[in-house]
Structure formats: C-alpha cells, structure tokens
XYZ file of C-alpha atoms in Angstrom:
705
model
C -86.297 156.072 -40.216
C -84.264 154.029 -37.724
C -87.073 153.347 -35.427
C -89.041 151.523 -38.372
C -86.217 149.369 -39.366
C -86.294 148.136 -35.700
C -89.941 147.453 -35.785
C -89.882 145.518 -38.838
C -86.940 143.293 -37.847
C -88.648 142.559 -34.564
C -91.701 141.604 -36.303
C -89.883 139.291 -38.747
C -88.408 137.607 -35.712
C -91.198 137.132 -33.973
C -93.056 135.412 -37.007
C -90.454 132.935 -37.227
C -90.511 131.824 -33.830
C -93.765 131.288 -34.089
C -93.901 129.308 -37.894
C -90.892 127.088 -35.798
C -92.975 126.143 -32.628
C -96.124 125.238 -34.986
C -94.222 123.435 -37.525
C -92.608 121.016 -34.316
C -89.106 121.859 -35.365
C -88.489 122.424 -31.556
C -89.048 118.909 -30.543
C -86.924 117.463 -33.109
C -83.870 119.985 -31.904
C -84.424 119.254 -28.206
C -84.405 115.291 -28.858
C -80.972 115.589 -31.156
C -79.383 117.538 -28.299
C -80.362 115.305 -25.556
C -79.382 112.377 -27.877
C -75.858 113.477 -28.563
C -75.381 114.677 -24.609
C -76.900 111.068 -23.353
C -75.885 108.607 -25.980
C -74.105 106.494 -22.948
C -77.599 106.555 -20.936
C -79.763 103.759 -21.812
C -83.661 104.263 -21.383
C -85.686 101.877 -19.012
C -86.180 98.550 -20.694
C -89.886 97.778 -22.117
C -90.248 94.212 -20.809
C -92.571 92.026 -23.231
C -94.148 90.352 -20.073
C -94.382 93.308 -17.792
C -98.238 92.888 -17.898
C -97.223 89.925 -15.596
C -95.498 91.873 -13.084
C -97.418 93.345 -10.203
C -96.533 96.662 -8.468
C -97.481 95.748 -5.088
C -96.654 92.921 -2.612
C -99.398 90.735 -0.593
C -99.467 90.688 3.143
C -97.795 87.068 3.143
C -94.896 88.350 1.483
C -94.336 91.185 3.854
C -94.472 88.646 6.512
C -92.693 85.627 4.834
C -89.202 84.417 5.509
C -86.982 82.598 2.580
C -87.843 78.992 3.054
C -91.026 79.218 4.651
C -93.633 76.890 3.497
C -97.163 77.787 2.433
C -98.498 76.335 5.918
C -96.756 78.409 7.776
C -97.713 81.570 5.614
C -101.487 80.730 6.026
C -100.786 80.248 9.743
C -99.165 83.638 9.960
C -102.387 85.362 8.007
C -104.932 83.645 10.098
C -103.125 84.717 13.625
C -102.809 88.089 12.150
C -106.336 88.428 11.176
C -107.968 86.573 13.966
C -105.987 87.507 16.966
C -104.604 91.192 16.182
C -107.889 92.144 14.210
C -107.942 94.669 16.893
C -104.173 95.682 16.240
C -105.178 99.452 16.548
C -106.271 99.472 20.061
C -104.948 101.959 22.272
C -106.166 103.242 25.631
C -107.961 106.121 24.068
C -110.265 103.807 21.745
C -110.025 100.394 23.828
C -110.304 101.170 27.323
C -113.326 102.728 29.380
C -111.610 105.659 31.568
C -114.868 105.876 33.368
C -114.453 102.570 35.525
C -111.660 104.135 37.160
C -113.093 107.398 37.830
C -115.018 106.627 41.417
C -113.058 103.919 43.292
C -110.035 104.731 41.581
C -107.426 101.754 40.133
C -109.095 98.703 41.419
C -108.406 95.200 40.115
C -110.790 92.277 40.028
C -110.092 88.330 39.268
C -112.867 86.259 38.225
C -113.514 83.852 40.777
C -111.788 80.436 40.589
C -114.064 77.496 39.478
C -114.007 74.218 41.456
C -111.802 71.674 40.789
C -110.163 73.442 37.964
C -106.334 72.654 37.605
C -104.125 75.399 36.916
C -100.299 75.625 36.271
C -98.035 76.781 38.970
C -97.170 80.112 37.440
C -100.702 80.950 37.138
C -101.364 80.472 40.678
C -98.680 82.526 41.406
C -100.114 85.452 39.288
C -103.367 84.874 40.963
C -101.740 84.997 44.503
C -99.840 88.417 43.694
C -102.725 90.131 42.222
C -104.934 89.183 45.456
C -102.422 90.569 47.607
C -102.100 93.542 45.807
C -103.348 96.752 47.142
C -105.025 97.287 44.377
C -107.213 94.067 44.566
C -110.971 94.253 45.049
C -113.676 91.498 45.464
C -116.410 93.821 44.249
C -116.552 93.580 40.230
C -118.643 97.130 40.482
C -115.503 99.022 41.996
C -113.079 97.400 39.553
C -111.343 99.399 37.180
C -109.065 96.525 35.395
C -110.379 92.439 35.192
C -108.510 89.616 35.030
C -109.593 86.196 34.219
C -109.645 83.190 35.968
C -108.593 80.819 32.971
C -105.060 79.644 32.449
C -103.796 81.231 29.231
C -100.227 81.094 30.042
C -99.433 78.293 28.160
C -101.342 78.424 24.522
C -99.324 75.792 22.781
C -101.817 73.103 22.137
C -98.951 70.159 22.457
C -98.494 71.211 26.044
C -100.251 69.340 28.828
C -101.724 72.972 30.443
C -103.412 73.845 27.120
C -106.743 74.961 28.022
C -109.274 74.174 25.469
C -112.266 75.718 24.109
C -111.364 79.222 26.208
C -113.797 80.845 23.485
C -116.750 79.378 24.219
C -115.807 79.963 28.340
C -115.120 83.949 28.055
C -118.125 84.655 25.649
C -120.190 83.564 28.561
C -118.523 85.761 31.189
C -120.847 88.523 31.879
C -118.449 91.067 32.046
C -116.156 89.894 29.201
C -117.745 93.045 27.169
C -115.282 92.189 24.079
C -112.332 92.276 26.385
C -112.331 95.711 27.241
C -110.703 96.745 30.383
C -109.366 93.222 30.861
C -106.046 92.185 31.018
C -104.926 88.707 29.460
C -101.496 87.138 31.047
C -99.479 84.732 28.467
C -95.950 83.089 28.628
C -96.331 80.728 25.696
C -97.833 81.026 22.269
C -98.019 78.742 18.852
C -96.605 75.595 18.418
C -94.089 73.831 15.997
C -92.947 74.412 13.685
C -93.339 78.222 13.340
C -93.985 79.056 16.870
C -96.243 81.912 15.963
C -97.871 84.128 18.514
C -101.481 81.871 18.099
C -103.074 81.952 20.909
C -106.057 80.142 20.154
C -108.752 82.463 21.271
C -110.003 85.984 20.548
C -108.883 88.282 22.962
C -110.893 91.060 21.566
C -110.270 94.210 23.148
C -108.242 93.208 25.858
C -104.735 94.114 27.219
C -102.041 91.387 26.584
C -99.483 91.076 28.851
C -97.146 88.405 26.958
C -93.611 87.148 27.198
C -91.745 86.973 23.828
C -93.469 89.608 22.157
C -92.599 90.561 18.445
C -92.309 94.009 17.929
C -94.406 93.978 14.792
C -97.385 92.623 16.641
C -96.983 94.634 19.795
C -99.349 97.660 20.585
C -97.478 100.434 22.288
C -99.434 102.109 24.942
C -101.776 99.098 25.196
C -100.082 95.608 25.295
C -97.246 94.848 27.912
C -94.300 92.662 27.439
C -93.135 90.300 30.206
C -89.790 88.209 30.707
C -90.310 84.509 30.327
C -89.918 83.210 34.054
C -89.947 79.632 34.883
C -92.525 77.766 37.192
C -89.728 77.889 40.251
C -89.289 81.412 40.037
C -90.039 82.988 43.669
C -93.469 84.236 44.512
C -92.458 86.739 46.792
C -89.177 87.775 48.547
C -86.080 89.657 47.188
C -83.408 87.440 45.355
C -80.626 89.216 45.454
C -78.233 89.511 42.609
C -75.027 88.010 42.554
C -72.764 91.221 42.344
C -71.573 91.366 45.989
C -68.717 93.511 45.544
C -67.201 95.753 42.677
C -63.891 95.828 41.553
C -62.392 98.296 39.839
C -61.404 97.960 37.052
C -64.031 95.077 36.699
C -62.018 91.613 36.004
C -63.869 88.166 34.883
C -62.136 85.261 33.977
C -64.457 85.295 30.586
C -65.166 87.890 28.390
C -68.294 86.023 26.636
C -70.070 83.067 27.392
C -73.253 80.659 26.232
C -73.940 77.340 27.259
C -77.494 75.722 25.794
C -79.553 73.803 23.132
C -78.638 73.942 19.806
C -81.644 73.300 17.533
C -81.020 71.657 14.369
C -84.094 72.308 12.407
C -87.051 74.790 12.770
C -87.398 78.445 13.839
C -84.358 79.702 15.830
C -82.005 77.071 14.419
C -79.980 79.436 12.155
C -78.944 81.524 15.072
C -77.914 78.994 17.450
C -76.271 76.929 14.844
C -73.584 79.772 14.311
C -72.499 80.212 17.593
C -69.900 78.007 17.752
C -67.966 80.521 15.113
C -67.160 82.547 17.904
C -65.864 80.285 20.226
C -62.181 80.390 21.060
C -61.891 78.262 24.180
C -60.205 81.167 26.192
C -62.213 84.048 26.904
C -64.990 83.485 24.465
C -67.036 79.960 25.420
C -69.825 78.929 23.166
C -71.196 75.583 24.109
C -74.163 74.092 22.546
C -75.468 70.487 22.715
C -77.991 68.502 20.318
C -78.935 65.992 23.225
C -82.599 67.586 23.420
C -86.096 66.523 22.143
C -87.464 63.071 21.187
C -85.629 62.451 17.610
C -82.251 64.627 18.160
C -80.531 61.690 16.796
C -82.825 61.761 13.648
C -81.384 65.222 12.722
C -77.719 64.511 14.032
C -75.008 66.233 11.920
C -71.237 66.067 12.365
C -70.774 68.438 14.802
C -73.120 66.901 17.207
C -70.707 64.529 19.071
C -67.855 67.096 19.511
C -70.614 69.653 21.009
C -72.161 67.129 23.216
C -68.247 66.078 24.364
C -67.536 70.296 24.794
C -70.713 70.901 26.656
C -70.043 68.887 30.040
C -66.674 70.272 30.275
C -68.061 73.776 31.766
C -70.803 74.244 34.559
C -73.486 76.770 33.403
C -73.419 78.296 36.923
C -69.609 78.652 36.969
C -69.993 80.436 33.662
C -72.469 82.657 34.898
C -70.354 83.934 37.914
C -67.163 84.419 36.099
C -68.459 86.231 32.968
C -68.681 90.061 32.124
C -71.160 89.506 28.890
C -73.543 86.680 28.514
C -75.314 86.017 24.982
C -78.702 85.888 25.096
C -80.136 84.472 21.439
C -83.682 83.224 20.784
C -84.741 79.869 21.176
C -88.253 78.818 19.553
C -89.177 82.038 20.621
C -87.901 85.200 21.255
C -87.581 85.325 24.987
C -85.896 82.793 27.402
C -85.213 82.055 30.760
C -81.417 82.969 30.436
C -82.295 86.716 30.309
C -83.589 87.130 34.013
C -80.695 84.241 34.934
C -77.923 86.866 33.176
C -79.250 89.889 34.772
C -79.472 88.366 38.461
C -75.908 86.911 37.878
C -74.600 90.469 36.800
C -73.733 89.370 33.202
C -74.298 91.791 30.995
C -76.913 90.090 28.634
C -75.880 90.334 24.611
C -78.982 89.987 22.987
C -79.534 87.966 19.686
C -83.226 88.054 18.994
C -84.530 90.641 16.350
C -87.576 92.039 16.770
C -87.941 91.269 20.606
C -89.966 93.879 22.451
C -88.143 94.044 25.444
C -89.836 93.447 29.056
C -91.499 96.438 30.500
C -89.839 98.085 27.483
C -92.304 101.177 27.840
C -90.755 102.047 31.312
C -87.467 100.585 31.331
C -84.299 102.214 29.533
C -82.559 98.870 28.373
C -79.564 100.817 26.701
C -78.266 101.094 29.962
C -78.124 97.491 30.793
C -78.342 95.217 28.000
C -76.343 95.102 24.389
C -78.579 94.607 21.712
C -77.158 92.670 18.914
C -77.773 91.386 15.489
C -78.515 87.849 14.717
C -77.263 88.576 11.189
C -74.232 90.167 12.470
C -72.994 87.267 14.991
C -69.246 87.748 13.874
C -69.142 91.609 14.943
C -70.572 90.703 18.859
C -66.713 89.867 19.892
C -65.155 93.066 18.755
C -68.197 94.900 19.939
C -68.100 93.834 23.329
C -64.521 94.400 23.347
C -64.525 97.906 22.188
C -66.620 98.699 25.434
C -64.414 100.450 28.099
C -64.415 99.542 31.870
C -66.528 102.477 33.174
C -69.521 101.255 31.206
C -69.240 97.934 31.892
C -69.492 98.726 35.535
C -72.421 100.908 35.004
C -73.768 98.004 32.869
C -73.511 95.569 35.693
C -74.916 97.722 38.549
C -77.850 98.685 36.461
C -78.820 94.918 35.800
C -78.416 94.167 39.585
C -81.062 97.623 39.962
C -83.404 96.147 37.412
C -83.173 92.730 38.705
C -84.113 93.788 42.166
C -86.707 96.173 41.421
C -88.605 94.445 39.056
C -88.095 90.943 38.174
C -86.823 89.067 41.288
C -89.997 87.626 42.185
C -93.673 86.901 40.448
C -94.894 89.791 42.871
C -92.898 92.295 41.704
C -93.424 91.198 37.956
C -97.211 91.507 38.574
C -96.800 94.710 40.678
C -94.892 96.251 37.812
C -97.808 95.465 35.468
C -100.235 97.093 37.087
C -98.243 100.073 38.164
C -97.535 100.573 34.223
C -101.476 100.332 33.654
C -102.140 102.784 36.557
C -99.920 105.360 35.002
C -101.497 105.274 31.809
C -104.949 105.584 33.303
C -103.696 108.595 35.529
C -101.256 110.406 33.352
C -101.421 113.574 34.753
C -100.051 111.632 38.231
C -97.605 109.306 36.462
C -94.039 108.734 37.138
C -91.118 109.851 35.015
C -89.037 107.824 32.830
C -86.179 109.026 35.525
C -88.256 107.557 38.481
C -88.435 104.140 36.683
C -84.876 103.678 36.073
C -83.211 104.749 39.271
C -82.737 103.767 42.959
C -85.359 102.574 44.563
C -87.470 102.067 41.459
C -91.041 103.139 40.154
C -92.638 100.691 42.460
C -91.508 102.531 45.628
C -92.067 106.152 44.364
C -95.928 107.061 44.612
C -96.645 109.842 41.985
C -100.244 110.488 44.376
C -97.421 111.775 46.898
C -95.735 113.776 44.190
C -94.415 113.889 40.701
C -91.603 116.272 41.204
C -88.060 114.362 42.146
C -86.848 116.791 44.633
C -89.748 115.873 46.924
C -88.428 112.378 47.568
C -85.648 111.488 50.056
C -83.607 109.444 47.018
C -82.873 112.068 44.294
C -81.592 114.847 46.303
C -77.784 114.102 45.479
C -79.083 113.673 41.547
C -80.941 116.775 41.602
C -78.028 119.048 43.131
C -80.666 119.390 46.366
C -80.573 119.378 49.883
C -83.229 119.142 52.465
C -84.200 122.254 54.311
C -83.066 123.270 57.719
C -86.220 122.934 59.256
C -88.237 119.844 60.883
C -91.333 119.132 62.545
C -91.719 117.552 65.996
C -94.533 114.648 66.348
C -94.813 113.496 69.812
C -96.869 110.398 70.718
C -98.840 111.244 73.864
C -100.936 108.467 75.529
C -100.696 109.951 79.329
C -102.879 112.670 80.467
C -101.338 115.796 81.971
C -101.607 116.433 85.415
C -98.379 118.287 86.263
C -95.652 120.321 84.819
C -93.016 118.561 85.714
C -93.988 115.503 83.415
C -91.093 114.423 81.007
C -93.404 115.554 78.027
C -92.953 119.336 79.253
C -89.401 119.020 79.213
C -89.079 117.500 76.243
C -91.308 120.050 74.470
C -88.678 122.708 76.170
C -86.051 120.843 74.732
C -87.107 120.548 71.136
C -89.078 123.962 70.533
C -85.446 125.530 71.545
C -84.015 123.971 68.879
C -83.653 126.684 65.974
C -84.446 123.906 63.040
C -87.811 123.232 64.924
C -90.500 124.709 62.824
C -93.492 123.057 64.329
C -94.853 120.237 67.113
C -97.595 117.949 66.582
C -98.951 114.915 67.728
C -99.480 111.415 66.865
C -97.510 109.956 64.214
C -96.924 107.568 60.753
C -99.816 109.873 58.849
C -99.238 111.601 56.316
C -100.670 115.002 57.343
C -100.728 117.809 54.882
C -99.754 120.224 58.277
C -96.422 118.670 58.065
C -94.473 121.107 55.650
C -91.088 120.171 56.378
C -89.135 117.266 54.779
C -87.654 116.157 58.117
C -89.974 114.701 60.849
C -88.735 114.172 63.983
C -90.554 111.219 65.702
C -90.783 111.024 69.798
C -92.413 109.381 72.549
C -93.803 111.410 75.578
C -91.150 109.905 77.899
C -87.778 110.886 76.132
C -85.074 112.665 77.936
C -83.064 114.794 75.149
C -80.862 117.660 75.191
C -81.792 120.779 72.657
C -77.909 119.921 71.451
C -78.771 116.562 70.610
C -81.699 117.235 68.858
C -79.694 119.780 66.787
C -76.667 117.283 66.055
C -79.038 114.504 65.026
C -80.638 116.443 62.540
C -77.794 117.911 60.985
C -76.837 114.178 60.646
C -79.974 113.250 58.687
C -79.844 115.928 56.559
C -76.769 114.196 55.065
C -78.548 110.752 55.152
C -82.098 112.252 53.957
C -83.226 108.665 52.767
C -82.759 106.956 56.046
C -84.028 106.693 59.592
C -81.339 108.350 62.015
C -81.762 108.683 66.064
C -80.639 107.497 68.936
C -82.219 103.985 70.254
C -81.009 101.137 68.527
C -82.334 97.241 68.317
C -81.152 94.355 66.311
C -82.424 90.923 65.162
C -80.728 87.629 64.440
C -81.714 84.215 63.027
C -82.286 81.225 65.205
C -81.677 78.169 62.993
C -82.801 75.861 65.786
C -86.021 77.249 66.210
C -86.364 78.395 62.389
C -87.353 81.964 62.854
C -86.196 85.547 63.633
C -85.648 86.777 67.084
C -85.810 90.591 68.356
C -83.177 91.571 70.902
C -82.882 94.780 72.763
C -79.504 94.025 74.061
C -76.960 96.781 73.661
C -74.189 95.763 71.055
C -72.101 97.284 68.110
C -74.052 96.148 66.009
C -77.715 96.972 65.212
C -80.112 96.939 62.422
C -83.381 99.360 63.891
C -83.488 102.631 65.171
C -86.615 102.751 67.255
C -89.085 105.831 66.302
C -89.114 106.895 69.773
C -86.548 109.064 69.203
C -85.398 109.360 65.572
C -85.599 111.743 62.093
C -87.128 110.278 58.981
C -88.358 111.634 55.932
C -92.274 112.284 55.721
C -92.696 110.639 52.315
C -92.095 107.428 54.603
C -95.501 108.380 56.157
C -97.474 108.488 52.889
C -95.767 104.982 52.129
C -96.856 103.629 55.462
C -100.495 104.759 55.219
C -100.681 103.660 51.501
C -98.359 101.125 50.085
C -98.617 98.910 53.335
C -102.090 96.996 53.549
C -104.248 97.470 56.472
C -103.606 93.654 57.488
C -100.432 94.226 58.253
C -100.568 97.445 60.123
C -103.299 95.945 62.403
C -100.818 93.625 63.327
C -98.955 96.441 65.417
C -101.282 96.524 68.192
C -103.427 98.922 69.509
C -100.747 100.392 71.833
C -98.225 100.611 68.978
C -96.081 97.969 69.889
C -94.541 97.176 66.755
C -95.350 100.121 64.373
C -91.360 101.257 65.028
C -90.493 97.990 63.837
C -92.534 98.098 60.594
C -91.295 101.492 59.873
C -88.023 100.091 59.962
C -88.540 97.255 57.839
C -90.769 99.389 55.333
C -87.524 101.933 55.254
C -84.680 99.055 54.769
C -87.059 97.444 51.994
C -86.821 100.946 49.998
C -83.440 101.902 50.542
C -81.512 98.805 50.662
C -79.369 100.138 53.283
C -79.108 100.170 57.487
C -80.507 103.324 59.506
C -77.932 105.550 61.180
C -77.281 105.692 65.011
C -76.049 108.736 66.470
C -74.462 109.631 69.984
C -76.721 110.981 72.706
C -75.305 112.401 76.466
C -78.070 110.428 78.673
C -79.217 106.817 78.968
C -82.557 106.251 77.180
C -85.002 105.421 79.399
C -86.938 102.388 78.088
C -90.347 102.916 76.703
C -93.755 101.647 77.907
C -93.407 98.701 75.126
C -89.880 97.452 75.959
C -90.519 97.555 79.875
C -93.872 96.437 80.222
C -94.605 99.073 82.705
C -98.006 100.038 82.195
C -99.144 96.350 81.208
C -102.951 97.424 81.380
C -102.546 99.288 78.000
C -100.520 95.885 76.462
C -102.602 92.682 76.040
C -99.213 91.142 75.970
C -97.708 89.156 78.785
C -94.210 89.693 77.278
C -93.939 92.868 74.836
C -90.599 91.076 73.684
C -92.051 88.204 72.413
C -94.945 90.235 70.774
C -92.411 92.110 69.132
C -90.480 88.984 67.843
C -93.849 87.443 66.401
C -94.345 90.824 64.742
C -91.038 90.925 63.385
C -91.504 87.478 61.933
C -94.972 88.484 60.206
C -93.639 91.487 58.548
C -90.934 89.183 57.168
C -93.340 86.608 56.021
C -95.517 89.395 54.298
C -92.271 90.760 52.283
C -90.894 87.394 51.559
C -87.394 88.150 52.916
C -85.958 90.013 55.915
C -85.013 93.572 54.600
C -83.366 94.624 57.762
C -79.680 95.317 57.247
C -77.220 95.427 60.028
C -74.495 98.221 60.563
C -71.707 99.069 63.128
C -71.806 102.674 62.444
C -72.326 105.312 64.906
C -71.767 108.918 64.344
C -70.280 110.963 67.020
C -69.888 114.872 67.432
C -66.363 114.340 69.089
C -64.179 111.477 68.497
C -61.025 112.265 70.285
C -60.166 114.368 73.538
C -58.158 117.219 72.401
C -56.816 120.482 74.155
C -59.441 122.749 72.651
C -61.608 124.301 75.177
C -65.232 122.918 75.394
C -66.555 125.856 75.501
C -65.289 126.672 71.779
C -67.099 123.739 70.748
C -70.330 123.225 68.599
C -72.150 120.388 71.038
C -70.123 121.147 74.345
C -73.344 119.905 76.133
C -72.667 116.758 74.576
C -68.864 116.937 75.560
C -69.259 117.445 79.060
C -70.805 114.048 79.482
C-alpha cells in the first residue's frame, strides 16, 4: 500500500513539471529572479543609428596618426601596397639557396656604368664589397647580387636621387624579380611625412636599410643598417673614446642633447618637448631653430632663447663629459647621433618609437642602450638616475666593443651585413648570439672552423675551460739535411723531450687537420732552445691562449718626417711583435691566416717567408686588441736568415729590413690602421736571487744562466 502511494505521488509531480515547462512559466520565473538580482545592471543600449557603425577598421586607420591629412594617408597606402607587396618574403620563400651550393657564398656586383655619378657613400660600399673575400667577378658563381645603381638616397628632393630605377633594373638580365639581390638604402621618403617610399619596386630583394620601421621590417630577411655620414671612414679602426675606466664611473653631466628642433612636421613633437627635462646642471638639453630655409616663418616664442643657449656648449664637449646621450628621432627614425654616442661611450637613450635597431638580428642592444618612449619623456631623468654604477660601466664597455667591432668603418658595416646573410644561408654552421656579442665579435669568429665556443682562444675564461696540456711543434725547414750535427737535429731533441709535446710537423700557418692540439709551437730550423725554455714558454701561453707568446721581439714606430711606419730589430724594453721563429700561438690563427686574409696580401710576404711572421702578428693583434707576450730565454737567439740576409740567394731583396718595412706598411694599409700594440712586459721564471738551491727550482737550467 505504501509503495502504491509513492508511485502515484511521483507520477503527479512529473505531470506537474511537464505542464510547467510546456506553458512557458519557467521562462517568466527566471526573468523575474534575474530582474530582482540585477536591477542595477543596465542592458547594452540599442543605438538607433547602429547600422552606420562599422565593426572593423580600414588599413589607413590602423596606420594613421591623429592630425594626418588625407594626402599622407594615401601616401602610406601606396607605399604599403607597392614597396612591401612582398612583405611576407622570407629566406625560405624569396631566396634561391641552390645558387650557394656549388661555389659557396659569393657576391657579385653589377659592373659600373661609364660616366655615371654616384654618391661618396655608395662608392665606399662598392669598394668594401669588391675588397671582400666573398667577391666574385663571375655572375655564374654568385650567391648574392648587388645593383650598380645608387639607391642610398631615395628622397626626390635630393640632388643624388636617381630617376627611372624601375626601368633600369627591369632591363638587367640577372634581376629575376630581385631574387637573391641585396639593395642598400640610407634615406627614404620625402617631406612632409618621410615614409619608407623608395620610388621603385624591390621585388623579392632583401633590403639593407637605415631608419627601418618595425612594422615594415621583414625579420630574418631584411637588415637594419645604422645611418652613417659620407665622412664615415672607408677602412680603419676608429677607436672609441673610452681610453681609461674610472670606478665608479664619473662624468660632469648625466644626460645631454644638442641638436635641431623641428618646428613643424614629423619628428617635431619629440624634439619640441626636450626642453622640459633641461635643468642646466647635470641634464643639458639644447635645441636650435636655425635650420632650413624658412625657419623664421615658423618661429615660435622660445626660438630666441633656445638659439642663445645653444651656442653656450660645444657638441664634442657634451659627448665626452656625459654618461648618457639622448638620441631622439629626427625626420626619420635613425640619426648620425646614434653612432656618435656609441663611439664616445655616451650610453644612448633612444627616443624613436618603432625603430628596428641596426643589426638587431645578432646584436643584443639591451646591454648597450636604454630604449625610452617618446610619450614618456619626463620619466627619462628618473630612469637613468636609477641605474647603478656597475651597469653603467658595463653599458659603456659594451658601446666601445660594438663600435669597434661593427660600426667604426664602412668596411665593417658592409662585412657585418654579408656575414649575417651568410649565417642565414648556412644555418648549420652559423655563429651563436654569444659570439656576436662578446669579444672579439662575429667578424673574427669563423663558424667554418667550429661552432663550439670552447674551440676558440677567446672564450676559455667565460666557458670555465683551459687549453689542453699538449702542443704541436711545427718546424720550417728549408735547408737539406746533410749532417746529424745541424742545429735542426738539436732542436728536434730539445722539443721532443718536452713532456708537453704531442707531435712534430713541418711547414706552418696552414690549417692542417692533423694538428690535434690547440697550441702550436712555430720554429725555424736554426733556433737554439732548451727543453726547459720550451716548457716554460708553453706554461705562460696557457695563461694567455689568445696571444702570441715567444722569445724574439721586434718593434715598430711612426716616422713623421717620411710619413710611414718603420720596422726595427733593435733590442729595447718595448716591443710590438714576437717573431714566429720561436713562438706559441693558438691553432685557430692558422685558419684565420688562410681563409680570412686575401691571397693578394699573403702573396706580399715573399717567396722566402720574409714577412709572414709580421703578417701573423698584425692579424692576431687586430683580433685581440692586445700585445703579444715575451718570455725569458737562456741563450742569445741566432738571427734568422731573413734578418741577417745570410743566404741571400733565397731572398731577391738587397736589404731584408727594408723589405720587411715595406711589408709592414702594406699590411697597415690593407687593415686601414696599425693593429700592432706596444708592450714592455717580459715574463721571467726567476725574478730575484734567493737562498734556495738551484736544484730545487723548476726551471733550474734558466736559473744557471
């Protein structure tokens, strides 16, 4: 009976719920509860004209700034559609890798047309390309192509603007819609908006360009260049201005700027606001209105005061005596001020929103510059004041490294561009970010030698490594062996007795795979050395694996009356070279000697090897920026055949010293500066006489002398 009652009650409840759902009463009940709970919440308004409100934005609205005229918007649309129609180009889609397989990475430059006037900067870039070890005069061997047209200045108002570029490049047989081509540009667009218009279709070509906008930059394909002036040196190693380091770093000024103030047009908003941070004490911000033809037409009430204050400070003085330098955008994103601040070790504070920094693909700029925001100018003083002294010192040191490694000459800018592209082509042997951002820099690190940092002599300390305890002796033997009493036999005995000697080979400066040790002991056949001398020099080298360490020193000096460098063999306390007739060095320098230096330079050393030791010293000093190491020896070194001219039949020169001097000047000319550095350091195993028995000392043979 109880079960029957439960069944009837359950059936009645089910019928009632069914009726409640079918009648729609649940919807009214839910609305009632929701209205009571959310009385304060108003529903989204129903606009009467909502059919006029679009739910998307057009392209010109996305890339427009407030206040731009319709002409500027139209110009941006045209630029985007014409110049960057291949905006999705990447190495995988717009580059033919097969052209680089047979002959490697070779660069071909279109022949220059007769009588065509080009800018000084364009000629410098062309000279750097032709002097590069990647240059080829055969287009069939080329992997990369560069136009002969001067495309650096694409401002139609400029006197260096080249017309009808589209027609010219389409007539080139090798153009192929720009595939595998590289185009250089420093100035694009014109007044008033200075867009990135180039005035011709680049097709699928890579663009190496200054003042690159991030929104137009194609990562992994384009290359952002620094803006450099026509006076930028072709070659050489323009030194940075940080000659000595103060701890803690001290400067007269904290933050400085001196430059033009644009009264109207693009870039004026940023520079017109710079006076707000000027305090006349440790922050100096000076601008002038005196530039352009019609500056007085747009002159404002502040111009007279600004022009007067502007003349009170020298630009070079501010650069040399400030910790930070403001680098605001000009008409374009980049400016000469960026490289000037790097050279002066004045930490750049960038105010150029959207700028793709030079060589950003490989350079870590966070260690060298402060990236500010144009809209937050008033926060810049407090930001730079909050940076501690250790970071300031690190920033300054990095600016000097980057300047000297990649930006000090047109040659280095062009070479860095080529090396970046080469790393893209041969990714399996590309340099790492650490190699690009640590001494000596990516240009002196060959990934064809190794991609492991521990194989190079520069990174032992940073990697927590040390060179192996063995060396390979390489003896240059040119005389026939006719007697067992010849000096070379005694030399072989002394070297082979060393517990560090792994093998002995002949010839030198070639990257033989058979050399299994990091250390190479280069010897001439007439050298007289004791085993203890060899062991001591090798021990010293292991503490300085990036330098040449040896016995015989030579020096050089500048003769101002004759205007050239002089090579001297006089024994003095100062030296700049260690002759490789008896010296240790890292085997990587064999690789650099063979593949980094051009054949034309190596051919100048002479058939009797009369200058190769000088060239090796110049090469190593250019890489390390430090002098070699001289160690003590027991016996006087016998002058080599080159120095004495004893076997003149092997030397076609009447005076070997004069010939070596000519070599030194030729090497200096190729590098564009003199890499050799003087030193007065000599490392000796015994510094003082003491009461300890000679027989208890490690290098007792040297002590007896």
